[in-house]
Amino acid sequence: MRLAVVGATGAVGHELLKVLERSSLKFSELQLYASPRSAGSTLMFRGQPVTVQATPEGAIPADVILASAGGSVSREKAPLWVKGGSLVIDNSSAFRYDDDVPLVCPEINGEAALGHRGIIANPNCTTLIEVLALAPIHRAYGVRRAIISTYQSASGAGAKGMEELLEETRNVLSGGQAGHQAFAHPLPFNLIPHIDVFQDNGYTKEEMKVVWETRKIIGDPDLKISCTAVRVPILRSHSEAISLDLEKPATPDEVRELLRRSPGLKVVDDPEGNLYPMPLTSSGEYDVEVGRVRASLVFDGGIELFVSGDQLLKGAALNAVQIAEYLQEKGALKTAASAT
Ligand code: A2P
């Protein structure tokens, strides 16, 4: 199986290589692509340098392409890659809402990936981190309404977002003023309730992605869900407060037990020991931390909880690789030999 990573030099690309190094995914060849700016540079993979190539105009000679170079690159090029015979696992939002493109979190709706027609969309990071906890609760108790507030790290804006947070924090600490480019305002010592563009309904696109994508992944187009998405001065890991109104009442103990049995999650919930999900502990980890599970004071029989997960890992690179692993386990990945 010939594997390609497009956007290999970016923040998610970097994590993709690290996840692939540890992955059980079998592939015979790894090709790395980025913009022409990076052509000729090398990245290390399993101790060997691999040369980065400029992303070609047309097809890429790979069976599977993990694309993480942004929406405009995917929108323009993914159809050409598919035409050339590749399966594209796309990390951008370009195709997520297309009816014929599966939107996949393998722990929840892996089987949807099997029906792909050349493109599989990797969900938005904020959705992935939330839906890992929401989906099992929905299955067991029926989520009637969900209200979500997010605390999202700079890594959501890619490598340049993380660099800007560090650089501008240094500026403030040395007596200067923080500037901004990647974000609408300076991020150090601030919060920005504005991620992606505002929509006609007053919500941002990031907030609506959580609504649209959660519905699509759990297969419930009528789920009532709203979100307030906030950028916080954290390098990586997104955290989210989730309030759930349930059809069948649940107790915190039952929900904690259910979440303990749910894949991709780590229950961290010992308030007396000061243990709860935090970016400090969830960064760099594959599992999404879930805790602060408690009975809702608003929704009778409802539940409140808090999640924190690495935006670059489960929120992006890890999920993309898990989709490929899932397909390979099911014998549904084309190989160079079977492609001919
Ligand atoms: P490059 O490093 O050469 O600019 P991030 O999300 O961290 O900003 O990373 C974006 C990734 O997408 C980088 O690997 C970047 O490569 C790549 N990229 C940006 N523009 C293009 C393009 N037009 N074609 C291919 N790759 C691109």
Short mmCIF file of C-alpha atoms and ligand atoms in Angstrom, two decimals:
data_model
loop_
_atom_site.label_atom_id
_atom_site.label_comp_id
_atom_site.label_asym_id
_atom_site.label_seq_id
_atom_site.Cartn_x
_atom_site.Cartn_y
_atom_site.Cartn_z
CA MET A 1 0.00 0.00 0.00
CA ARG A 2 1.50 3.30 -1.08
CA LEU A 3 0.74 6.03 1.42
CA ALA A 4 1.04 9.79 0.91
CA VAL A 5 0.75 12.67 3.38
CA VAL A 6 -0.16 16.03 1.87
CA GLY A 7 0.61 18.95 4.21
CA ALA A 8 3.40 16.92 5.82
CA THR A 9 5.25 20.00 7.08
CA GLY A 10 2.26 21.46 8.97
CA ALA A 11 1.16 20.99 12.57
CA VAL A 12 -1.17 18.08 11.77
CA GLY A 13 1.30 16.66 9.23
CA HIS A 14 3.97 16.54 11.92
CA GLU A 15 1.63 14.59 14.21
CA LEU A 16 0.58 12.32 11.33
CA LEU A 17 4.17 11.20 10.92
CA LYS A 18 4.52 10.54 14.65
CA VAL A 19 1.24 8.59 14.76
CA LEU A 20 2.20 6.61 11.64
CA GLU A 21 5.54 5.68 13.26
CA ARG A 22 3.61 3.98 16.08
CA SER A 23 0.76 2.68 13.93
CA SER A 24 0.10 -0.91 12.93
CA LEU A 25 -0.93 0.30 9.47
CA LYS A 26 0.97 -1.67 6.86
CA PHE A 27 2.34 0.31 3.94
CA SER A 28 5.21 -0.23 1.54
CA GLU A 29 6.03 3.36 0.70
CA LEU A 30 5.56 6.79 2.28
CA GLN A 31 5.45 9.94 0.13
CA LEU A 32 5.45 13.40 1.69
CA TYR A 33 4.01 16.50 0.03
CA ALA A 34 3.65 20.16 0.98
CA SER A 35 3.69 23.52 -0.80
CA PRO A 36 6.48 24.27 -3.30
CA ARG A 37 8.14 26.30 -0.47
CA SER A 38 9.04 23.06 1.31
CA ALA A 39 10.05 21.02 -1.74
CA GLY A 40 13.44 19.38 -1.24
CA SER A 41 13.43 19.61 2.54
CA THR A 42 13.51 16.37 4.50
CA LEU A 43 11.48 14.99 7.39
CA MET A 44 12.53 12.01 9.49
CA PHE A 45 10.40 8.89 9.49
CA ARG A 46 11.41 5.81 11.52
CA GLY A 47 14.98 7.13 11.61
CA GLN A 48 15.21 7.74 7.86
CA PRO A 49 15.07 11.09 6.03
CA VAL A 50 12.18 11.39 3.56
CA THR A 51 12.26 14.19 0.99
CA VAL A 52 9.26 16.50 0.85
CA GLN A 53 7.90 17.04 -2.66
CA ALA A 54 5.82 19.89 -4.04
CA THR A 55 2.19 18.74 -4.27
CA PRO A 56 1.66 17.99 -7.97
CA GLU A 57 -1.06 19.62 -10.05
CA GLY A 58 -2.79 16.32 -10.80
CA ALA A 59 -2.83 12.75 -9.52
CA ILE A 60 -0.54 11.42 -6.79
CA PRO A 61 0.87 7.89 -7.24
CA ALA A 62 -0.47 6.61 -3.92
CA ASP A 63 -3.25 4.26 -2.84
CA VAL A 64 -4.14 6.27 0.25
CA ILE A 65 -3.64 10.02 0.72
CA LEU A 66 -3.88 11.61 4.14
CA ALA A 67 -4.60 15.25 3.28
CA SER A 68 -3.98 18.03 5.76
CA ALA A 69 -3.09 21.10 3.73
CA GLY A 70 -6.31 23.07 4.27
CA GLY A 71 -9.71 23.28 2.62
CA SER A 72 -8.74 25.06 -0.57
CA VAL A 73 -6.03 22.54 -1.47
CA SER A 74 -8.41 19.63 -0.79
CA ARG A 75 -11.32 21.19 -2.66
CA GLU A 76 -9.18 21.79 -5.73
CA LYS A 77 -7.06 18.63 -5.72
CA ALA A 78 -8.86 15.78 -3.96
CA PRO A 79 -11.19 15.09 -6.92
CA LEU A 80 -8.10 14.76 -9.14
CA TRP A 81 -6.45 12.40 -6.67
CA VAL A 82 -9.61 10.26 -6.58
CA LYS A 83 -9.69 10.23 -10.38
CA GLY A 84 -6.11 8.95 -10.27
CA GLY A 85 -7.27 5.98 -8.17
CA SER A 86 -6.39 7.17 -4.64
CA LEU A 87 -8.51 7.02 -1.52
CA VAL A 88 -8.37 10.43 0.19
CA ILE A 89 -8.79 10.73 3.96
CA ASP A 90 -9.31 14.45 4.19
CA ASN A 91 -8.71 16.48 7.30
CA SER A 92 -10.29 19.68 5.97
CA SER A 93 -13.94 20.73 6.05
CA ALA A 94 -14.15 20.73 2.22
CA PHE A 95 -16.30 17.59 1.85
CA ARG A 96 -17.65 16.91 5.35
CA TYR A 97 -21.22 17.88 4.56
CA ASP A 98 -21.48 16.15 1.18
CA ASP A 99 -24.09 13.39 1.37
CA ASP A 100 -21.88 10.91 -0.46
CA VAL A 101 -18.83 11.53 1.74
CA PRO A 102 -18.72 9.57 5.01
CA LEU A 103 -17.69 11.57 8.09
CA VAL A 104 -16.00 9.06 10.33
CA CYS A 105 -14.95 8.59 13.93
CA PRO A 106 -13.95 4.90 13.91
CA GLU A 107 -15.04 4.24 17.52
CA ILE A 108 -18.54 5.43 16.66
CA ASN A 109 -19.38 4.96 13.00
CA GLY A 110 -16.38 3.14 11.49
CA GLU A 111 -18.65 1.11 9.21
CA ALA A 112 -19.65 4.33 7.40
CA ALA A 113 -16.09 4.45 6.01
CA LEU A 114 -16.74 1.24 4.07
CA GLY A 115 -19.25 3.05 1.85
CA HIS A 116 -16.81 5.69 0.61
CA ARG A 117 -16.57 6.75 -3.01
CA GLY A 118 -12.98 7.92 -2.91
CA ILE A 119 -13.12 10.53 -0.15
CA ILE A 120 -13.59 10.03 3.58
CA ALA A 121 -13.82 13.17 5.71
CA ASN A 122 -12.09 13.44 9.07
CA PRO A 123 -14.39 15.38 11.41
CA ASN A 124 -13.59 18.73 12.95
CA CYS A 125 -11.36 18.46 16.03
CA THR A 126 -13.91 19.98 18.41
CA THR A 127 -16.59 17.57 17.23
CA LEU A 128 -14.36 14.51 17.54
CA ILE A 129 -13.37 15.30 21.11
CA GLU A 130 -17.00 15.86 22.15
CA VAL A 131 -18.68 13.08 20.16
CA LEU A 132 -16.53 10.34 21.70
CA ALA A 133 -18.33 11.04 24.99
CA LEU A 134 -21.70 12.13 23.61
CA ALA A 135 -22.28 9.16 21.28
CA PRO A 136 -22.22 6.35 23.89
CA ILE A 137 -24.47 8.42 26.17
CA HIS A 138 -26.82 9.04 23.24
CA ARG A 139 -26.95 5.31 22.50
CA ALA A 140 -27.74 4.37 26.10
CA TYR A 141 -29.95 7.24 27.25
CA GLY A 142 -30.98 9.23 24.17
CA VAL A 143 -29.66 12.78 24.10
CA ARG A 144 -32.59 15.15 23.62
CA ARG A 145 -30.65 18.40 23.86
CA ALA A 146 -26.94 19.20 24.15
CA ILE A 147 -25.31 22.51 25.06
CA ILE A 148 -21.57 22.73 24.54
CA SER A 149 -19.01 25.40 25.47
CA THR A 150 -15.48 24.99 24.16
CA TYR A 151 -12.03 26.09 25.31
CA GLN A 152 -9.93 25.67 22.18
CA SER A 153 -6.17 25.81 21.90
CA ALA A 154 -3.98 27.74 19.47
CA SER A 155 -3.09 24.49 17.65
CA GLY A 156 -6.50 24.68 15.97
CA ALA A 157 -4.98 27.42 13.79
CA GLY A 158 -2.07 25.16 12.82
CA ALA A 159 1.64 25.58 13.44
CA LYS A 160 1.35 29.32 12.83
CA GLY A 161 -1.24 29.64 15.60
CA MET A 162 1.03 27.93 18.12
CA GLU A 163 4.03 30.02 17.06
CA GLU A 164 1.98 33.20 17.35
CA LEU A 165 0.84 32.38 20.87
CA LEU A 166 4.43 31.74 22.00
CA GLU A 167 5.89 34.75 20.20
CA GLU A 168 3.22 37.22 21.30
CA THR A 169 3.32 35.94 24.88
CA ARG A 170 7.09 36.61 24.87
CA ASN A 171 6.36 40.13 23.57
CA VAL A 172 3.97 40.82 26.46
CA LEU A 173 6.33 39.35 29.05
CA SER A 174 9.16 41.54 27.82
CA GLY A 175 7.02 44.66 28.22
CA GLY A 176 5.72 44.95 24.64
CA GLN A 177 2.28 44.58 23.15
CA ALA A 178 0.86 41.41 21.68
CA GLY A 179 0.11 41.50 17.96
CA HIS A 180 -1.98 39.04 15.99
CA GLN A 181 -2.31 37.50 12.55
CA ALA A 182 -3.59 33.96 12.94
CA PHE A 183 -6.37 35.11 15.30
CA ALA A 184 -8.85 38.00 15.16
CA HIS A 185 -7.28 39.53 18.31
CA PRO A 186 -4.13 39.00 20.39
CA LEU A 187 -4.49 35.64 22.16
CA PRO A 188 -2.04 35.91 25.10
CA PHE A 189 -3.88 36.63 28.37
CA ASN A 190 -7.13 36.80 26.42
CA LEU A 191 -10.10 34.69 25.27
CA ILE A 192 -11.59 35.03 21.81
CA PRO A 193 -15.22 33.88 21.34
CA HIS A 194 -14.75 33.83 17.57
CA ILE A 195 -13.41 30.80 15.68
CA ASP A 196 -13.91 30.66 11.91
CA VAL A 197 -16.37 33.03 10.23
CA PHE A 198 -19.69 34.28 11.57
CA GLN A 199 -22.83 32.82 9.98
CA ASP A 200 -26.17 34.52 9.27
CA ASN A 201 -27.65 32.95 12.44
CA GLY A 202 -25.07 34.66 14.69
CA TYR A 203 -23.12 31.46 15.37
CA THR A 204 -19.60 30.97 14.03
CA LYS A 205 -18.84 28.30 11.45
CA GLU A 206 -16.80 26.42 14.07
CA GLU A 207 -19.89 26.31 16.29
CA MET A 208 -22.08 25.13 13.42
CA LYS A 209 -19.50 22.46 12.49
CA VAL A 210 -20.10 20.92 15.92
CA VAL A 211 -23.86 20.96 15.26
CA TRP A 212 -23.73 19.60 11.68
CA GLU A 213 -21.00 17.05 12.28
CA THR A 214 -22.30 15.61 15.55
CA ARG A 215 -25.66 15.02 13.87
CA LYS A 216 -24.02 13.35 10.86
CA ILE A 217 -21.70 11.09 12.89
CA ILE A 218 -24.38 9.84 15.29
CA GLY A 219 -26.93 9.66 12.48
CA ASP A 220 -29.53 11.83 14.17
CA PRO A 221 -30.36 14.87 12.01
CA ASP A 222 -32.85 16.13 14.58
CA LEU A 223 -30.56 16.26 17.60
CA LYS A 224 -30.94 19.66 19.28
CA ILE A 225 -27.44 20.93 19.92
CA SER A 226 -25.80 24.32 20.27
CA CYS A 227 -22.24 25.39 20.85
CA THR A 228 -20.21 28.42 21.93
CA ALA A 229 -16.62 28.06 20.70
CA VAL A 230 -13.88 30.05 22.42
CA ARG A 231 -10.17 30.26 21.63
CA VAL A 232 -8.02 30.21 24.79
CA PRO A 233 -4.27 30.83 25.22
CA ILE A 234 -3.36 27.14 25.40
CA LEU A 235 -0.89 25.51 22.99
CA ARG A 236 -2.68 22.22 22.37
CA SER A 237 -5.73 20.21 23.49
CA HIS A 238 -9.28 21.43 23.24
CA SER A 239 -11.56 21.19 26.28
CA GLU A 240 -15.35 21.31 26.33
CA ALA A 241 -18.13 21.60 28.91
CA ILE A 242 -21.11 19.51 27.82
CA SER A 243 -24.65 19.70 29.27
CA LEU A 244 -27.03 16.93 28.23
CA ASP A 245 -30.80 16.64 28.50
CA LEU A 246 -31.61 12.92 28.30
CA GLU A 247 -34.68 10.92 27.31
CA LYS A 248 -33.94 8.26 29.95
CA PRO A 249 -32.66 9.69 33.24
CA ALA A 250 -29.06 8.76 34.11
CA THR A 251 -27.00 8.95 37.28
CA PRO A 252 -23.39 10.18 37.26
CA ASP A 253 -22.19 6.73 38.43
CA GLU A 254 -23.95 4.99 35.54
CA VAL A 255 -22.54 7.45 33.03
CA ARG A 256 -19.02 7.19 34.45
CA GLU A 257 -19.23 3.40 34.15
CA LEU A 258 -20.52 3.65 30.58
CA LEU A 259 -17.71 6.05 29.62
CA ARG A 260 -15.12 3.74 31.22
CA ARG A 261 -16.24 1.01 28.81
CA SER A 262 -16.28 3.35 25.78
CA PRO A 263 -13.26 3.24 23.44
CA GLY A 264 -11.06 6.31 22.97
CA LEU A 265 -11.91 7.76 26.39
CA LYS A 266 -10.10 7.91 29.70
CA VAL A 267 -12.25 8.70 32.71
CA VAL A 268 -10.39 11.18 34.92
CA ASP A 269 -12.88 12.04 37.61
CA ASP A 270 -11.72 12.27 41.19
CA PRO A 271 -12.58 15.77 42.42
CA GLU A 272 -11.28 15.02 45.91
CA GLY A 273 -7.89 14.16 44.46
CA ASN A 274 -8.03 17.23 42.17
CA LEU A 275 -8.20 14.93 39.16
CA TYR A 276 -10.21 16.05 36.16
CA PRO A 277 -9.59 16.51 32.43
CA MET A 278 -7.05 19.24 31.61
CA PRO A 279 -4.99 20.25 28.56
CA LEU A 280 -1.87 19.71 30.69
CA THR A 281 -2.63 16.01 31.04
CA SER A 282 -4.51 15.33 27.79
CA SER A 283 -1.88 16.89 25.48
CA GLY A 284 0.17 14.25 23.71
CA GLU A 285 -2.27 11.48 24.71
CA TYR A 286 -4.33 9.33 22.36
CA ASP A 287 -7.34 9.03 24.68
CA VAL A 288 -9.71 11.92 25.30
CA GLU A 289 -10.07 12.65 29.00
CA VAL A 290 -13.60 12.86 30.42
CA GLY A 291 -14.61 13.81 33.93
CA ARG A 292 -16.53 16.24 36.16
CA VAL A 293 -19.51 13.94 35.53
CA ARG A 294 -22.39 15.25 37.62
CA ALA A 295 -26.17 15.49 37.68
CA SER A 296 -27.52 18.49 35.80
CA LEU A 297 -29.12 21.22 37.91
CA VAL A 298 -31.11 22.32 34.86
CA PHE A 299 -32.24 19.16 33.04
CA ASP A 300 -34.00 16.58 35.26
CA GLY A 301 -32.09 13.31 34.98
CA GLY A 302 -29.55 15.06 32.72
CA ILE A 303 -25.78 15.04 32.96
CA GLU A 304 -22.96 17.59 32.89
CA LEU A 305 -19.43 16.63 31.96
CA PHE A 306 -16.08 18.01 30.86
CA VAL A 307 -13.75 16.63 28.19
CA SER A 308 -10.21 17.48 27.14
CA GLY A 309 -8.45 15.94 24.16
CA ASP A 310 -5.40 16.58 22.03
CA GLN A 311 -6.64 18.56 19.04
CA LEU A 312 -3.72 17.46 16.88
CA LEU A 313 -4.02 13.76 17.81
CA LYS A 314 -7.58 12.41 18.31
CA GLY A 315 -8.83 15.73 16.96
CA ALA A 316 -6.96 15.27 13.68
CA ALA A 317 -3.94 13.04 12.90
CA LEU A 318 -4.79 10.04 15.06
CA ASN A 319 -8.38 9.83 13.83
CA ALA A 320 -7.23 9.98 10.20
CA VAL A 321 -4.77 7.12 10.74
CA GLN A 322 -7.38 5.13 12.68
CA ILE A 323 -9.73 5.40 9.68
CA ALA A 324 -7.01 3.88 7.46
CA GLU A 325 -6.28 1.20 10.08
CA TYR A 326 -10.00 0.37 10.31
CA LEU A 327 -10.25 -0.05 6.53
CA GLN A 328 -7.11 -2.17 6.41
CA GLU A 329 -8.40 -4.42 9.21
CA LYS A 330 -11.61 -4.87 7.22
CA GLY A 331 -9.59 -5.73 4.11
CA ALA A 332 -11.07 -2.67 2.41
CA LEU A 333 -7.85 -0.84 1.47
CA LYS A 334 -6.66 -1.09 -2.06
CA THR A 335 -3.01 -2.08 -2.45
CA ALA A 336 -0.63 -1.18 -5.26
CA ALA A 337 -1.02 -4.73 -6.59
CA SER A 338 -4.83 -4.81 -6.47
CA ALA A 339 -5.05 -1.30 -7.96
CA THR A 340 -3.58 -2.38 -11.26
P1 A2P B 1 4.30 24.42 3.71
O1 A2P B 1 4.93 24.09 5.04
O2 A2P B 1 5.20 24.15 2.56
O3 A2P B 1 3.65 25.78 3.67
P2 A2P B 1 -0.56 24.23 9.06
O4 A2P B 1 -1.97 23.72 9.17
O5 A2P B 1 0.27 23.89 10.23
O6 A2P B 1 -0.53 25.69 8.69
O7 A2P B 1 0.11 23.43 7.79
C1 A2P B 1 -0.38 23.52 6.49
C2 A2P B 1 0.29 22.46 5.61
O8 A2P B 1 -0.27 22.57 4.30
C3 A2P B 1 1.78 22.64 5.45
O9 A2P B 1 2.39 21.38 5.28
C4 A2P B 1 1.87 23.45 4.17
O10 A2P B 1 3.11 23.33 3.49
C5 A2P B 1 0.80 22.79 3.36
N1 A2P B 1 0.33 23.65 2.26
C6 A2P B 1 -0.04 24.95 2.31
N2 A2P B 1 -0.41 25.40 1.10
C7 A2P B 1 -0.27 24.35 0.24
C8 A2P B 1 -0.47 24.15 -1.18
N3 A2P B 1 -0.93 25.14 -1.97
N4 A2P B 1 -0.22 22.93 -1.70
C9 A2P B 1 0.22 21.93 -0.91
N5 A2P B 1 0.45 22.04 0.41
C10 A2P B 1 0.21 23.23 0.98
#
